[in-house]
Amino acid sequence: MSDLFARPGPRWFSIPAHRPFVQDLAAGIYDALAPLGPDALSQAIILTPTRRGARALADAFIAAGGAKAVLPPQIRPLGDLDEGEPPFEPGDLAVDLPAAIGSLRRRFELARLVKSHERELGRELDAAGALELAEALGGFLDSLQIEEVSGEGLAELVDADLAEHWRISREFLEMALVEWPKRLAELGFVDVSQRRVALLRKLGQAWTERPPQGVLIAAGSTGTAPATADLLAVVAAAPRGCVVLPGLDDSLAESAWIEVGEQHPQGAMRRLLHRAGVERRDVMDWPASFTLDSRGRWRRRIINEALRPAERTADWLSVIDNLRHEGQADGVDAIAEGLSGLSVISARAEEEAATVAALLLREALDQPGRTAALVAPDQALARRVAAKLARWGVAADSSAGLSLSGCPGGVLAGLLARAAVDPLDPVVLLAILKHPLVRLGLAPDALAGAAAELELHGLRGPRPASWAVLDRRLSAKSTDAALDLAARLRAALAALAFTDEAEPPGEVARRLAGVLETLAADGHGDTGELWAGHGGEALGRLLAGLIEESDGLPPVTARGFSDLLAKLMSAESVRTGGATHPRLRILGAIEARLTRADRLVVAGLEEGVWPQGAPLDPFLSRPMRERLGLPPPERRVGLAAHDFAQAACAPEVVLLHCERREGAPAVKSRWLWRLETLARGAGVALPDRPEVLDWARALDAAQDYRPARRPAPSPPLGDRPRKMAVTRIEALTRDPYAVWARDILKLYPLDRPDEAVEARARGTAIHAAFERFALDHPGELPPDAAAIFERLYLHELEAAGMPHEALARESALAREAALWVAELEARRRADGRAIHVEQEGALSIDAPGGAFTVTAKADRIEVDPAGFGHILDYKTGKAPSKKMVETGFSPQLTLTAAILAGGGFSTIGRAEAGDLTYLEVTGRKPAGREEVRAAAGEESADAAARAVAGLATLIAQFDGGRPYVSRIAPQFVKLHMSDYDHLARVFEWSTSGEEEGE
């Protein structure tokens, strides 16, 4: 103990950045106290910044004791304390302090305050918007309380040169500083930050008046809050007290130390020492940190020099020369020695960075006893890495946890909130039915079977307009199980239905909890794991808070509640728990300050990620914060820089950054830029690990990859079709593979859930409207022909499943289309021709494999008095070009004409080929167009004859063994998409190039 407390106080120590902080701290304390007896160590009190640091220190004492049984000191976290936890409430310190308000209750109460003054803010706020501003207001209040600033200077913040917005902000903040304490007093609470500062002040006063006689050590804190800094000074002055700082740079030149500002890694410690009245030279090295490790010492020097104040970087070249000169005394190249064990990897994007990090961690674990850790301030990246590690069955102890919105219960709650907005969204309904927590009173097998039927017959294709429409779909298929499941689901969701008025969020949350239990309940009412585990407990707390404490929130609509719930759940982190790998950790930046591993992967080194960008303050500008006495945003950058410097000094560290984030180019972190610049100045490059990138890119790549060749199945002649419609002949001409898949293998495509129906609905509706109009009015047209056709068309659009919001747009188009159709009908019927709609015909031709029949269902055939049969086909999109018809790639009209000329339409008889016409009906400008592809008479007859000859040749080729090759007419790929392109792997073989000679 004499080594630690021999000199009179105050006692300030530092553990160098390249040393393992908690291991050295534990070793030093153990060596000093263990010889004094078993009680000496257990009666010591150690203060750490965080709970995780406290746990790491407790583990370190086991190692310090040589794996023997050890009674560790009383280790208490300074930062994330709950109420009633010693040593901050010893004796009567907290007797006269109210309890701290819960975080959720505080957010809701601040949102109520914001909402009640939205008029003064000049904004109309919903619940989510009020909550967002409440968070900003809470941050402002926390800053005042932590920095112990009264806020009385608000009145002088705004002058005539500033915008009106800042005057409004000032007035709002002045109101909040009056109203918020009143509200807290009514509730009998105080803010957490205010209570913590008060306790720290009381504790500091008590320890000043009655200094603890036992061992008292504060370690790892940089004292950013004034109350914490003053308490550290009290601890350092205690009879047997000391403060241990993390990574104080004692090698930085005094001229540079004076220039250290808020953004510098040493900024927080310089400010702490200045406040405590301690000179940097008076800070001693921690006894257990003395080492002859040359590499670590030079690494620390290089990192500290790379991050020196910008004003002192002009002499970097001389600094490099001095480093090398100093290294010569040790017989080493200081730069090479310092960079040994450090490497930099540049990944393409976040996904590759996560794979690289997982591989590096996995590689370290392959060596017995070796520890590894990922340090990343980006929680999304940390979760990606944890997911990547799961492929090897490795579970990391991750501080990032899991967002509540990603937990099973949170996912189901979010789906229900979306279902309240749109109760018949097929995708949401299917997600609910297939959720692992949902049982709806049914056995698992029965639920799965009924859900499959409900999906196939009710929810695929256009979305049902109502529950009644859904029931009719299911009834048409006689699926009793699906009908029962739909009824159960409808009854459950009905409890969550909103009225036309906005409702209190607490009441909606109460109903949501009831619906969750209804969905999760089995036949005996057991809700299974809905409220179990960390995720279930977190969801229960959140909903309970909404139910009991959200009175201050404004009423919400269905969409507003969905947004509010999503915002609340995304802010809740759930500790996953469970068995984790003992040698692997995923840490945040602050947590990594005290812990160390044999291999440290430092990721997220992009500007805006590490360091994060300065947060946007909607209430105070930068000059206003400075005049009020609040810390500048750059202070966060300095703290982040300190954490980076601590991590970068690890014996083996890999610095990982992405070249792109979220699809956009990313900029390297300023610290990585500085390190690279210093290395270039020394004439060296930072070491890299290109083989790790190769591993990551090869991990999921196919070995000996060869792109798929264009498929060309060749079934036996007996399996090849002998009868096809003219539309399928077109497919056979363009894409024989589609004929093989559909007509031979009988693979029929399924509609997608909630499939967009606009294009298909128009085509179905225009055919049905023309047919109905021709059947109802075969002769002379009525005076209101346009109005009749418009009504028919809109009715058919609705019957085809077009949503009502789309019908509003289609009404205007239908009106224009109907006027064009009325004029068309009057003109074409003027000569008294007979009109036949939706007639079926067939034609048989001889082929090597036997007779082949081609069929057609003609949209419209008009037989004029001269005996010509004019064939019309309706299109709501672009009609095939004349060249496509002539070359045989669109043989629908020509083959139909051949069938008509051969007498294949029994109800019409034989007729000479007339005009072959496409009717393009769009309702736009022009509303319609007649596109004649072959004129009546010789041109049309020749086209029909060529089509039949071409068909005979085509069928003869397939009868002779021609394979059903995919996409033989690639020029039409964009015009005619196939349902079987994915099966044929068109993208793969068409973009990679076909093999030579194919």
Short mmCIF file of C-alpha atoms in Angstrom, two decimals, residues 378-793:
data_model
loop_
_atom_site.label_atom_id
_atom_site.label_comp_id
_atom_site.label_asym_id
_atom_site.label_seq_id
_atom_site.Cartn_x
_atom_site.Cartn_y
_atom_site.Cartn_z
CA ASP A 378 -22.49 2.15 -34.81
CA GLN A 379 -25.03 -0.21 -33.24
CA ALA A 380 -26.34 -1.30 -36.63
CA LEU A 381 -22.86 -2.47 -37.63
CA ALA A 382 -22.43 -4.22 -34.28
CA ARG A 383 -25.66 -6.14 -34.84
CA ARG A 384 -24.58 -7.06 -38.35
CA VAL A 385 -21.34 -8.51 -37.00
CA ALA A 386 -23.22 -10.44 -34.31
CA ALA A 387 -25.45 -11.92 -37.03
CA LYS A 388 -22.40 -12.85 -39.13
CA LEU A 389 -20.80 -14.60 -36.16
CA ALA A 390 -23.93 -16.70 -35.70
CA ARG A 391 -23.09 -18.66 -38.85
CA TRP A 392 -20.31 -20.32 -36.83
CA GLY A 393 -22.44 -20.72 -33.74
CA VAL A 394 -20.55 -17.93 -31.95
CA ALA A 395 -22.63 -15.64 -29.72
CA ALA A 396 -20.86 -12.43 -28.70
CA ASP A 397 -21.42 -10.53 -25.48
CA SER A 398 -22.72 -7.40 -27.21
CA SER A 399 -23.48 -4.10 -25.54
CA ALA A 400 -25.54 -3.03 -28.56
CA GLY A 401 -28.23 -5.56 -27.78
CA LEU A 402 -31.22 -5.68 -30.06
CA SER A 403 -33.73 -2.98 -30.86
CA LEU A 404 -37.16 -3.74 -29.42
CA SER A 405 -38.58 -3.25 -32.89
CA GLY A 406 -36.53 -6.28 -33.97
CA CYS A 407 -37.62 -8.59 -31.14
CA PRO A 408 -40.46 -11.05 -31.85
CA GLY A 409 -42.94 -9.23 -29.64
CA GLY A 410 -41.92 -5.83 -31.00
CA VAL A 411 -42.26 -7.05 -34.59
CA LEU A 412 -45.78 -8.31 -33.90
CA ALA A 413 -46.77 -5.09 -32.13
CA GLY A 414 -45.49 -3.04 -35.07
CA LEU A 415 -47.43 -5.21 -37.53
CA LEU A 416 -50.63 -4.74 -35.54
CA ALA A 417 -50.12 -0.97 -35.49
CA ARG A 418 -49.76 -1.06 -39.29
CA ALA A 419 -52.85 -3.27 -39.56
CA ALA A 420 -54.81 -0.61 -37.69
CA VAL A 421 -53.87 1.82 -40.48
CA ASP A 422 -54.74 -0.59 -43.31
CA PRO A 423 -56.65 -3.63 -41.97
CA LEU A 424 -56.73 -5.44 -45.31
CA ASP A 425 -53.10 -5.07 -46.36
CA PRO A 426 -52.36 -8.64 -47.51
CA VAL A 427 -48.63 -8.39 -46.78
CA VAL A 428 -49.25 -7.25 -43.19
CA LEU A 429 -51.96 -9.87 -42.63
CA LEU A 430 -49.68 -12.65 -43.88
CA ALA A 431 -46.83 -11.40 -41.70
CA ILE A 432 -49.15 -11.51 -38.69
CA LEU A 433 -50.45 -15.00 -39.48
CA LYS A 434 -46.95 -16.39 -40.02
CA HIS A 435 -45.45 -14.75 -36.94
CA PRO A 436 -44.05 -17.38 -34.53
CA LEU A 437 -45.95 -15.95 -31.55
CA VAL A 438 -49.37 -16.06 -33.24
CA ARG A 439 -51.65 -19.02 -32.47
CA LEU A 440 -55.23 -17.61 -32.52
CA GLY A 441 -56.48 -20.51 -30.43
CA LEU A 442 -55.38 -23.13 -32.98
CA ALA A 443 -52.88 -25.96 -32.97
CA PRO A 444 -49.69 -25.13 -34.91
CA ASP A 445 -50.40 -27.57 -37.76
CA ALA A 446 -54.00 -26.40 -38.12
CA LEU A 447 -52.91 -22.75 -38.09
CA ALA A 448 -50.22 -23.35 -40.72
CA GLY A 449 -52.60 -25.22 -43.03
CA ALA A 450 -55.37 -22.64 -42.73
CA ALA A 451 -52.91 -19.77 -43.23
CA ALA A 452 -51.60 -21.43 -46.41
CA GLU A 453 -55.13 -21.73 -47.81
CA LEU A 454 -55.97 -18.16 -46.80
CA GLU A 455 -52.85 -16.92 -48.54
CA LEU A 456 -53.38 -18.92 -51.74
CA HIS A 457 -57.08 -18.29 -52.24
CA GLY A 458 -57.68 -15.00 -50.45
CA LEU A 459 -54.63 -12.77 -50.12
CA ARG A 460 -52.70 -13.34 -53.34
CA GLY A 461 -53.49 -11.08 -56.25
CA PRO A 462 -55.30 -7.76 -55.91
CA ARG A 463 -56.04 -6.83 -52.31
CA PRO A 464 -59.63 -7.49 -51.24
CA ALA A 465 -61.71 -4.34 -50.96
CA SER A 466 -63.41 -5.59 -47.77
CA TRP A 467 -63.61 -8.56 -45.45
CA ALA A 468 -66.79 -9.58 -47.28
CA VAL A 469 -64.88 -9.73 -50.57
CA LEU A 470 -62.21 -11.84 -48.88
CA ASP A 471 -64.90 -14.21 -47.57
CA ARG A 472 -66.41 -14.53 -51.04
CA ARG A 473 -63.03 -15.44 -52.50
CA LEU A 474 -62.54 -18.12 -49.88
CA SER A 475 -66.10 -19.42 -50.17
CA ALA A 476 -65.63 -19.90 -53.90
CA LYS A 477 -62.83 -22.36 -53.08
CA SER A 478 -64.74 -24.08 -50.23
CA THR A 479 -61.89 -23.51 -47.76
CA ASP A 480 -63.66 -23.79 -44.41
CA ALA A 481 -60.44 -23.70 -42.41
CA ALA A 482 -59.34 -20.49 -44.14
CA LEU A 483 -62.77 -18.93 -43.60
CA ASP A 484 -62.56 -19.74 -39.89
CA LEU A 485 -59.05 -18.31 -39.64
CA ALA A 486 -60.10 -15.14 -41.47
CA ALA A 487 -63.02 -14.75 -39.05
CA ARG A 488 -60.72 -15.18 -36.03
CA LEU A 489 -58.22 -12.68 -37.42
CA ARG A 490 -60.94 -10.18 -38.30
CA ALA A 491 -62.45 -10.41 -34.81
CA ALA A 492 -59.03 -9.90 -33.20
CA LEU A 493 -58.14 -6.88 -35.33
CA ALA A 494 -61.58 -5.34 -34.85
CA ALA A 495 -60.63 -4.50 -31.26
CA LEU A 496 -57.87 -2.26 -32.61
CA ALA A 497 -60.06 -0.42 -35.11
CA PHE A 498 -60.03 3.37 -34.87
CA THR A 499 -63.03 5.62 -34.96
CA ASP A 500 -63.04 8.72 -37.14
CA GLU A 501 -61.71 10.72 -34.20
CA ALA A 502 -58.17 10.64 -32.85
CA GLU A 503 -57.83 8.66 -29.63
CA PRO A 504 -55.59 8.82 -26.54
CA PRO A 505 -52.40 6.79 -27.06
CA GLY A 506 -52.85 5.06 -23.70
CA GLU A 507 -56.23 3.68 -24.70
CA VAL A 508 -54.88 2.48 -28.05
CA ALA A 509 -51.95 0.82 -26.27
CA ARG A 510 -54.38 -0.94 -23.94
CA ARG A 511 -56.30 -2.31 -26.90
CA LEU A 512 -53.06 -3.27 -28.62
CA ALA A 513 -51.98 -5.30 -25.59
CA GLY A 514 -55.34 -7.08 -25.63
CA VAL A 515 -55.05 -7.90 -29.33
CA LEU A 516 -51.50 -9.18 -28.80
CA GLU A 517 -52.77 -11.59 -26.15
CA THR A 518 -55.68 -12.68 -28.35
CA LEU A 519 -53.35 -13.48 -31.21
CA ALA A 520 -50.80 -15.25 -29.02
CA ALA A 521 -53.31 -17.31 -27.01
CA ASP A 522 -53.66 -21.02 -27.68
CA GLY A 523 -56.84 -23.02 -27.15
CA HIS A 524 -56.39 -22.81 -23.37
CA GLY A 525 -55.73 -19.07 -23.21
CA ASP A 526 -51.97 -19.45 -22.68
CA THR A 527 -50.11 -16.59 -24.39
CA GLY A 528 -46.88 -18.57 -24.64
CA GLU A 529 -43.70 -16.50 -24.85
CA LEU A 530 -45.37 -13.19 -25.71
CA TRP A 531 -44.32 -11.46 -22.48
CA ALA A 532 -41.36 -13.77 -21.73
CA GLY A 533 -37.67 -13.09 -22.09
CA HIS A 534 -35.89 -9.76 -22.32
CA GLY A 535 -37.84 -8.68 -25.42
CA GLY A 536 -41.23 -9.57 -23.93
CA GLU A 537 -40.42 -7.78 -20.70
CA ALA A 538 -39.28 -4.67 -22.59
CA LEU A 539 -42.45 -4.64 -24.69
CA GLY A 540 -44.57 -5.05 -21.56
CA ARG A 541 -42.81 -2.12 -19.88
CA LEU A 542 -43.25 0.07 -22.92
CA LEU A 543 -46.96 -0.67 -23.32
CA ALA A 544 -47.50 -0.32 -19.57
CA GLY A 545 -45.81 3.06 -19.70
CA LEU A 546 -48.01 4.13 -22.60
CA ILE A 547 -51.14 2.95 -20.80
CA GLU A 548 -50.34 4.48 -17.41
CA GLU A 549 -48.21 7.52 -18.15
CA SER A 550 -49.06 8.89 -21.59
CA ASP A 551 -51.89 11.20 -20.53
CA GLY A 552 -49.86 14.17 -21.67
CA LEU A 553 -49.52 12.97 -25.25
CA PRO A 554 -51.95 14.37 -27.82
CA PRO A 555 -54.59 12.04 -29.33
CA VAL A 556 -53.42 9.97 -32.23
CA THR A 557 -54.86 8.63 -35.45
CA ALA A 558 -54.10 5.08 -36.55
CA ARG A 559 -51.15 6.24 -38.61
CA GLY A 560 -49.99 8.54 -35.85
CA PHE A 561 -50.01 5.69 -33.33
CA SER A 562 -48.07 3.47 -35.73
CA ASP A 563 -45.41 6.18 -36.11
CA LEU A 564 -45.34 6.80 -32.35
CA LEU A 565 -44.95 3.12 -31.49
CA ALA A 566 -42.22 2.63 -34.10
CA LYS A 567 -40.30 5.62 -32.70
CA LEU A 568 -40.59 4.39 -29.12
CA MET A 569 -39.60 0.81 -29.93
CA SER A 570 -36.61 1.81 -32.05
CA ALA A 571 -35.24 3.77 -29.08
CA GLU A 572 -35.50 0.75 -26.75
CA SER A 573 -32.46 -1.54 -26.66
CA VAL A 574 -32.98 -5.07 -25.40
CA ARG A 575 -30.09 -6.94 -23.84
CA THR A 576 -30.23 -10.34 -25.47
CA GLY A 577 -28.61 -12.26 -22.59
CA GLY A 578 -28.05 -15.98 -22.87
CA ALA A 579 -24.81 -17.91 -23.19
CA THR A 580 -22.08 -15.95 -24.93
CA HIS A 581 -18.50 -16.74 -25.89
CA PRO A 582 -16.24 -16.04 -22.90
CA ARG A 583 -13.42 -14.65 -25.06
CA LEU A 584 -15.44 -12.40 -27.37
CA ARG A 585 -17.08 -9.03 -26.80
CA ILE A 586 -18.75 -6.36 -28.90
CA LEU A 587 -18.32 -3.00 -27.22
CA GLY A 588 -19.35 0.59 -27.61
CA ALA A 589 -16.70 3.29 -27.69
CA ILE A 590 -17.00 4.33 -24.02
CA GLU A 591 -17.07 0.73 -22.77
CA ALA A 592 -13.90 -0.07 -24.70
CA ARG A 593 -12.05 2.65 -22.78
CA LEU A 594 -11.49 0.31 -19.83
CA THR A 595 -11.42 -3.11 -21.47
CA ARG A 596 -8.80 -4.65 -23.66
CA ALA A 597 -8.52 -7.78 -25.79
CA ASP A 598 -5.69 -9.56 -27.56
CA ARG A 599 -7.19 -8.47 -30.87
CA LEU A 600 -9.24 -5.31 -31.16
CA VAL A 601 -11.25 -4.58 -34.32
CA VAL A 602 -12.07 -0.87 -34.42
CA ALA A 603 -14.87 -0.31 -36.95
CA GLY A 604 -17.09 2.52 -38.10
CA LEU A 605 -14.21 4.86 -38.91
CA GLU A 606 -16.17 7.18 -41.19
CA GLU A 607 -17.01 10.82 -40.69
CA GLY A 608 -20.49 11.08 -39.23
CA VAL A 609 -20.15 7.69 -37.57
CA TRP A 610 -16.98 8.00 -35.52
CA PRO A 611 -16.92 10.82 -34.76
CA GLN A 612 -20.62 11.46 -35.04
CA GLY A 613 -21.82 14.70 -36.53
CA ALA A 614 -22.81 17.46 -34.16
CA PRO A 615 -26.46 16.96 -33.16
CA LEU A 616 -28.95 19.50 -34.47
CA ASP A 617 -30.36 21.63 -31.68
CA PRO A 618 -33.78 23.05 -32.64
CA PHE A 619 -33.70 25.52 -29.75
CA LEU A 620 -30.18 26.94 -29.45
CA SER A 621 -27.55 27.96 -31.96
CA ARG A 622 -23.84 27.40 -31.29
CA PRO A 623 -23.18 31.02 -30.14
CA MET A 624 -26.27 30.89 -27.91
CA ARG A 625 -25.02 27.70 -26.21
CA GLU A 626 -21.64 29.30 -25.63
CA ARG A 627 -23.14 32.46 -24.12
CA LEU A 628 -25.35 30.38 -21.88
CA GLY A 629 -22.38 28.40 -20.55
CA LEU A 630 -23.24 25.06 -22.16
CA PRO A 631 -20.52 22.86 -23.67
CA PRO A 632 -19.97 23.16 -27.42
CA PRO A 633 -20.80 20.22 -29.71
CA GLU A 634 -17.07 19.70 -30.28
CA ARG A 635 -16.73 18.33 -26.77
CA ARG A 636 -18.32 15.10 -27.94
CA VAL A 637 -15.74 14.91 -30.71
CA GLY A 638 -12.93 15.22 -28.17
CA LEU A 639 -14.34 12.44 -26.00
CA ALA A 640 -14.76 10.24 -29.08
CA ALA A 641 -11.17 11.02 -30.10
CA HIS A 642 -9.95 9.91 -26.67
CA ASP A 643 -11.84 6.64 -26.95
CA PHE A 644 -10.38 6.08 -30.42
CA ALA A 645 -6.84 6.78 -29.18
CA GLN A 646 -7.31 4.30 -26.32
CA ALA A 647 -8.50 1.59 -28.71
CA ALA A 648 -5.86 2.29 -31.37
CA CYS A 649 -3.08 1.72 -28.82
CA ALA A 650 -4.03 -1.93 -28.27
CA PRO A 651 -1.22 -4.42 -29.03
CA GLU A 652 -3.04 -5.82 -32.06
CA VAL A 653 -5.65 -3.55 -33.58
CA VAL A 654 -7.37 -3.55 -36.97
CA LEU A 655 -8.84 -0.22 -38.10
CA LEU A 656 -11.81 -0.91 -40.37
CA HIS A 657 -13.71 1.58 -42.49
CA CYS A 658 -16.18 1.51 -45.38
CA GLU A 659 -15.75 3.23 -48.72
CA ARG A 660 -19.54 3.54 -49.04
CA ARG A 661 -22.33 3.75 -46.49
CA GLU A 662 -26.01 3.47 -47.29
CA GLY A 663 -25.16 3.49 -50.98
CA ALA A 664 -23.29 6.81 -50.90
CA PRO A 665 -19.53 7.47 -50.80
CA ALA A 666 -18.16 7.71 -47.27
CA VAL A 667 -15.30 9.86 -45.97
CA LYS A 668 -12.64 8.31 -43.77
CA SER A 669 -12.63 9.37 -40.17
CA ARG A 670 -10.45 12.40 -39.55
CA TRP A 671 -8.31 10.36 -37.13
CA LEU A 672 -7.58 7.75 -39.77
CA TRP A 673 -6.69 10.51 -42.24
CA ARG A 674 -4.28 12.02 -39.72
CA LEU A 675 -2.67 8.66 -39.00
CA GLU A 676 -2.21 7.96 -42.70
CA THR A 677 -0.79 11.44 -43.27
CA LEU A 678 1.74 10.99 -40.48
CA ALA A 679 2.76 7.61 -41.89
CA ARG A 680 3.21 9.07 -45.38
CA GLY A 681 5.34 11.81 -43.89
CA ALA A 682 7.53 9.07 -42.44
CA GLY A 683 7.77 7.43 -45.85
CA VAL A 684 5.79 4.33 -44.89
CA ALA A 685 2.28 3.06 -45.50
CA LEU A 686 -0.07 1.78 -42.84
CA PRO A 687 -0.07 -2.04 -42.89
CA ASP A 688 -3.12 -3.67 -44.45
CA ARG A 689 -4.67 -7.14 -44.52
CA PRO A 690 -5.68 -7.79 -48.15
CA GLU A 691 -6.09 -11.51 -47.48
CA VAL A 692 -8.97 -10.78 -45.08
CA LEU A 693 -10.83 -8.96 -47.84
CA ASP A 694 -10.23 -11.98 -50.08
CA TRP A 695 -11.65 -14.25 -47.38
CA ALA A 696 -14.72 -12.06 -47.01
CA ARG A 697 -15.39 -11.93 -50.74
CA ALA A 698 -14.82 -15.65 -51.16
CA LEU A 699 -16.87 -16.66 -48.13
CA ASP A 700 -20.19 -16.87 -49.95
CA ALA A 701 -18.87 -17.05 -53.49
CA ALA A 702 -19.30 -20.24 -55.47
CA GLN A 703 -16.13 -22.24 -55.97
CA ASP A 704 -15.04 -22.50 -59.61
CA TYR A 705 -17.96 -20.32 -60.54
CA ARG A 706 -19.24 -20.74 -64.09
CA PRO A 707 -22.27 -18.72 -65.17
CA ALA A 708 -25.33 -20.71 -66.06
CA ARG A 709 -25.75 -21.39 -69.75
CA ARG A 710 -28.93 -20.49 -71.55
CA PRO A 711 -31.32 -23.34 -70.66
CA ALA A 712 -32.52 -25.49 -73.54
CA PRO A 713 -34.70 -28.36 -72.26
CA SER A 714 -35.60 -30.99 -74.83
CA PRO A 715 -38.53 -33.17 -73.67
CA PRO A 716 -39.65 -36.28 -75.59
CA LEU A 717 -42.00 -35.79 -78.55
CA GLY A 718 -44.85 -37.42 -76.66
CA ASP A 719 -44.71 -34.70 -74.00
CA ARG A 720 -44.75 -31.82 -76.44
CA PRO A 721 -48.08 -30.02 -76.80
CA ARG A 722 -50.32 -30.77 -79.80
CA LYS A 723 -52.75 -27.95 -79.17
CA MET A 724 -51.96 -24.33 -78.39
CA ALA A 725 -53.71 -20.98 -78.39
CA VAL A 726 -52.44 -18.22 -80.65
CA THR A 727 -51.16 -16.34 -77.56
CA ARG A 728 -49.06 -19.38 -76.63
CA ILE A 729 -47.77 -19.58 -80.23
CA GLU A 730 -46.46 -16.06 -79.67
CA ALA A 731 -44.68 -17.30 -76.53
CA LEU A 732 -43.31 -20.27 -78.49
CA THR A 733 -41.92 -17.83 -81.06
CA ARG A 734 -40.29 -15.50 -78.56
CA ASP A 735 -39.50 -17.64 -75.52
CA PRO A 736 -39.94 -21.41 -75.98
CA TYR A 737 -38.70 -22.00 -72.42
CA ALA A 738 -41.90 -20.37 -71.09
CA VAL A 739 -43.94 -22.88 -73.11
CA TRP A 740 -41.90 -25.74 -71.67
CA ALA A 741 -42.44 -24.47 -68.10
CA ARG A 742 -46.15 -23.72 -68.41
CA ASP A 743 -47.55 -26.04 -71.07
CA ILE A 744 -45.37 -29.10 -70.45
CA LEU A 745 -44.33 -28.92 -66.78
CA LYS A 746 -47.63 -27.23 -65.82
CA LEU A 747 -45.88 -24.67 -63.63
CA TYR A 748 -48.43 -21.90 -63.22
CA PRO A 749 -47.31 -18.60 -61.63
CA LEU A 750 -48.86 -17.44 -58.38
CA ASP A 751 -50.07 -13.90 -58.01
CA ARG A 752 -48.16 -11.82 -55.52
CA PRO A 753 -49.92 -10.67 -52.37
CA ASP A 754 -51.28 -7.16 -52.86
CA GLU A 755 -50.32 -7.25 -56.51
CA ALA A 756 -50.70 -3.99 -58.35
CA VAL A 757 -53.69 -4.39 -60.66
CA GLU A 758 -53.81 -1.18 -62.66
CA ALA A 759 -52.42 -2.51 -65.96
CA ARG A 760 -54.13 -5.88 -65.75
CA ALA A 761 -57.38 -4.32 -64.56
CA ARG A 762 -57.49 -1.95 -67.53
CA GLY A 763 -56.98 -4.80 -69.98
CA THR A 764 -59.65 -6.96 -68.34
CA ALA A 765 -62.07 -4.06 -68.05
CA ILE A 766 -61.73 -2.83 -71.65
CA HIS A 767 -62.38 -6.34 -73.01
CA ALA A 768 -65.37 -6.86 -70.75
CA ALA A 769 -66.82 -3.40 -71.47
CA PHE A 770 -66.55 -3.86 -75.27
CA GLU A 771 -68.12 -7.32 -75.01
CA ARG A 772 -71.00 -6.16 -72.82
CA PHE A 773 -71.60 -3.07 -74.97
CA ALA A 774 -71.70 -5.13 -78.19
CA LEU A 775 -74.05 -7.72 -76.70
CA ASP A 776 -76.42 -5.15 -75.20
CA HIS A 777 -76.44 -2.89 -78.28
CA PRO A 778 -75.85 -5.06 -81.37
CA GLY A 779 -77.57 -2.73 -83.82
CA GLU A 780 -78.17 0.98 -83.77
CA LEU A 781 -76.29 2.87 -81.09
CA PRO A 782 -78.23 4.58 -78.27
CA PRO A 783 -77.96 8.38 -77.96
CA ASP A 784 -75.96 8.08 -74.72
CA ALA A 785 -73.55 5.47 -76.02
CA ALA A 786 -70.51 7.21 -74.49
CA ALA A 787 -72.08 7.40 -71.04
CA ILE A 788 -73.10 3.74 -71.21
CA PHE A 789 -69.61 2.61 -72.18
CA GLU A 790 -68.08 4.78 -69.47
CA ARG A 791 -70.30 3.16 -66.82
CA LEU A 792 -69.51 -0.30 -68.12
CA TYR A 793 -65.79 0.39 -68.15
#
